Tab-separated table of C-alpha atoms and ligand atoms in Angstrom:
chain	number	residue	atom	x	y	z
M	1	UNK	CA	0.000	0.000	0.000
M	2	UNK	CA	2.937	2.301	0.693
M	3	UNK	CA	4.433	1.668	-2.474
M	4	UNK	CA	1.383	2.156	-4.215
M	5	UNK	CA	0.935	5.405	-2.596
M	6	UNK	CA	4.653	6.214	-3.511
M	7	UNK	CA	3.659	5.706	-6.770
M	8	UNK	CA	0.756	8.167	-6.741
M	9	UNK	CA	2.993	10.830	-5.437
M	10	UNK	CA	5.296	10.553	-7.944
M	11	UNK	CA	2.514	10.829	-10.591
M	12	UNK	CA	1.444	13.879	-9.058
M	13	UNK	CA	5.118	15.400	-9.477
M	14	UNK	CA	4.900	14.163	-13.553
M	15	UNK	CA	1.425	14.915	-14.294
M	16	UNK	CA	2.061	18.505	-14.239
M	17	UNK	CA	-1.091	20.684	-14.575
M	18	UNK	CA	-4.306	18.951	-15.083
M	19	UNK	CA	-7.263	19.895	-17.162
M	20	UNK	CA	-10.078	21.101	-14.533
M	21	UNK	CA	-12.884	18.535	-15.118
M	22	UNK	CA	-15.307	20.649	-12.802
M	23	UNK	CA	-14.119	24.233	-14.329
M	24	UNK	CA	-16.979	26.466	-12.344
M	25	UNK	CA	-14.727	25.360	-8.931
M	26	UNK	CA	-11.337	26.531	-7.858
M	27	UNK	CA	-9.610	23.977	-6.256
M	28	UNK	CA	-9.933	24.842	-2.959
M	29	UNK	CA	-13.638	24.291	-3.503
M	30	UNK	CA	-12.935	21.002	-4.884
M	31	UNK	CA	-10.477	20.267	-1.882
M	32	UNK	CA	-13.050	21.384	0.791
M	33	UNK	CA	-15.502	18.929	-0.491
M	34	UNK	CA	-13.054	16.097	-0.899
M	35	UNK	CA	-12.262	17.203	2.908
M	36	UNK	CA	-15.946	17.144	4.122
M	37	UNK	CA	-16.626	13.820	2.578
M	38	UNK	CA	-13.094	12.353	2.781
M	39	UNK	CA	-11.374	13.079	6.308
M	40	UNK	CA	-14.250	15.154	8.359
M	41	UNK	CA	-14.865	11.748	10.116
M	42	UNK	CA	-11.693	12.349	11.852
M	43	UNK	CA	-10.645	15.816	11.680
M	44	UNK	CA	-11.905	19.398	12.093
M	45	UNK	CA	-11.978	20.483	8.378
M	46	UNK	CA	-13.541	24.025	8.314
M	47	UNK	CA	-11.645	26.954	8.838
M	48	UNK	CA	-11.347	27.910	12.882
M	49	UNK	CA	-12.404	24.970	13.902
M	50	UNK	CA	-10.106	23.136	16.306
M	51	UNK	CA	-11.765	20.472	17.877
M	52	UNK	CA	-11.685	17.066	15.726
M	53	UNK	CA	-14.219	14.296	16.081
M	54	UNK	CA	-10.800	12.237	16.598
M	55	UNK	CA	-8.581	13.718	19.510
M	56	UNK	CA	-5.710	12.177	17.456
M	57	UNK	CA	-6.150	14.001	14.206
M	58	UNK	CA	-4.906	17.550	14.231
M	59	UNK	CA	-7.512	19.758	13.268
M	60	UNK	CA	-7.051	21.325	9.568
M	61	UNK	CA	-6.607	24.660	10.423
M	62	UNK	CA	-4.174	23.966	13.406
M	63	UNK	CA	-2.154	21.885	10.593
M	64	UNK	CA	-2.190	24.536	7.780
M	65	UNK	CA	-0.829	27.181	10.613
M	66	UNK	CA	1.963	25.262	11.482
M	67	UNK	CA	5.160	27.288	11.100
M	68	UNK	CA	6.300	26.626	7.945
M	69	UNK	CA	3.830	24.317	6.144
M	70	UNK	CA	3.804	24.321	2.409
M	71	UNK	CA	2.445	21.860	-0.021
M	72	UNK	CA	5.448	19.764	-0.232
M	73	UNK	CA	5.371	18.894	3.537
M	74	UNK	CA	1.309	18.043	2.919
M	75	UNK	CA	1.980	15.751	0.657
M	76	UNK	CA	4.962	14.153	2.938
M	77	UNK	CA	2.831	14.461	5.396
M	78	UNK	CA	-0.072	12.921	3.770
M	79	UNK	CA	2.096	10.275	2.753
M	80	UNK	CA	3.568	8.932	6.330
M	81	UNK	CA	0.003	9.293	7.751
M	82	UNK	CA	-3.063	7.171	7.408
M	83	UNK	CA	-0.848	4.005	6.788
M	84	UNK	CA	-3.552	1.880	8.572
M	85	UNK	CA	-5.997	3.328	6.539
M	86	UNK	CA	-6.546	1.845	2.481
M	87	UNK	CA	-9.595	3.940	1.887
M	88	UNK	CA	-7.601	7.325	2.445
M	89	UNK	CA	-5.373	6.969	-0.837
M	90	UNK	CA	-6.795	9.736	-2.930
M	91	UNK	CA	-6.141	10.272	-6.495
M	92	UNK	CA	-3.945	12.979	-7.693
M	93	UNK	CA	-6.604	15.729	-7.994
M	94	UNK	CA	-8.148	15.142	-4.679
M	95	UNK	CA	-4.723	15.265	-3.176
M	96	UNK	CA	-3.675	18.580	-4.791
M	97	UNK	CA	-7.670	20.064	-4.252
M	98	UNK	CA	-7.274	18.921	-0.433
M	99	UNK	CA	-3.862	20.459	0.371
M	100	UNK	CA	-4.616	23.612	-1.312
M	101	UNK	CA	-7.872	23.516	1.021
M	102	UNK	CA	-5.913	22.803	3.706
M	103	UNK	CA	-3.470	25.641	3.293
M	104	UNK	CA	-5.890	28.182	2.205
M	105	UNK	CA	-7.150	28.155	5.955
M	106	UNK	CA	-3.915	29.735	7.374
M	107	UNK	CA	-5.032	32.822	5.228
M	108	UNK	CA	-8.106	33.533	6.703
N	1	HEC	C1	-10.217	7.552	10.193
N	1	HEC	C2	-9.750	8.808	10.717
N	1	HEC	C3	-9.047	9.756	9.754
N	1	HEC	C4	-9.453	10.160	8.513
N	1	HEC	C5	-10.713	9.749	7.758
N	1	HEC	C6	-8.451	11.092	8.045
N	1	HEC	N1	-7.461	11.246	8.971
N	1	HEC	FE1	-5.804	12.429	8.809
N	1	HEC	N2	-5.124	11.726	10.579
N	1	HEC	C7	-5.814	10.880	11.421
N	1	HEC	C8	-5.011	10.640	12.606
N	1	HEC	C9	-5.433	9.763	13.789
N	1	HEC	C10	-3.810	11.360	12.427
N	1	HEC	C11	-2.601	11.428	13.367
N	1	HEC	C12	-1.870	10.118	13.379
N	1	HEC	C13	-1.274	9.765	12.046
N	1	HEC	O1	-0.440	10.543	11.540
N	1	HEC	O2	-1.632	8.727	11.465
N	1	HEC	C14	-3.920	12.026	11.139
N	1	HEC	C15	-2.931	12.857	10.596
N	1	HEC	C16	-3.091	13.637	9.465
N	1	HEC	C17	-2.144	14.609	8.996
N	1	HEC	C18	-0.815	14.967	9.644
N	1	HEC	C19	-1.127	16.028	10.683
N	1	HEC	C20	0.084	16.516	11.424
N	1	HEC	O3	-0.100	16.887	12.599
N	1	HEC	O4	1.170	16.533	10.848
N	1	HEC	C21	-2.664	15.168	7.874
N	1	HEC	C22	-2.038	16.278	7.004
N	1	HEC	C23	-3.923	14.534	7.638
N	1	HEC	N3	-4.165	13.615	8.626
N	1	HEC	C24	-4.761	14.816	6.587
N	1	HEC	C25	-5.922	14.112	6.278
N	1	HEC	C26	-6.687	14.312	5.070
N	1	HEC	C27	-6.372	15.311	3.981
N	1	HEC	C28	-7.748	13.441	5.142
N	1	HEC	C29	-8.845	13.221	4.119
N	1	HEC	C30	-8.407	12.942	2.759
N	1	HEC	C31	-7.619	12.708	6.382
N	1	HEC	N4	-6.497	13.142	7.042
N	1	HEC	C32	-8.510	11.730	6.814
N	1	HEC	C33	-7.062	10.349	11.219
N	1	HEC	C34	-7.787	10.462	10.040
């Protein structure tokens, strides 16, 4: 499974930019829904919140104001996390929409 998702992240790297199959969304309106259906079982997704349904999973907008978080330590960290967890591999799109959900909270 981590290989698999090594290979995914890799992909990501090669694909370069990607057609927009949903156009009228931005991606961090595609990223917030792939968070509210995809990870708000566990964590606090919307911005301000900091409470997650799971103690153990950082809330989103306590991990997008981390000092120094860009989208290459998302996808690291998206990568060492959530090994116990098949159903979490996303596909390249979600995974770009989600982090640049995830780091357009530290702007608010
Ligand atoms: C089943 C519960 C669960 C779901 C669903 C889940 N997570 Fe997590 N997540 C956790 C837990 C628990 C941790 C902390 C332990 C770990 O790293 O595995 C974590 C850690 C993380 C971290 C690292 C946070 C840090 O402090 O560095 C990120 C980033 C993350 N999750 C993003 C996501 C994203 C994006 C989704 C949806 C695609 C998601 N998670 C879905 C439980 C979950």
């Amino acid at each position: 499974m981590v290989n698999r998702f090594a290979v995914l992240m890799l992909g990501l790297g090669a694909l370069g930019p990607v057609p927009a199959l949903a156009q009228d969304q931005t991606p961090v309106q595609r990223g917030r829904a792939v968070a509210d259906s995809r990870c708000a079982d566990c964590h606090a997704v919307r911005a301000g919140e900091t409470v997650s349904p799971n103690a153990a999973a950082a809330s989103f907008t306590r991990v997008a104001t981390t000092p120094g978080m860009t989208e290459l330590a998302l996808q690291a960290a998206l990568q060492t996390s959530h090994r116990t967890m098949p159903n979490l591999i996303l596909d390249a799109d979600e995974m770009r929409d989600v982090i640049a959900y995830i780091l357009s909270l530290a702007k608010r």
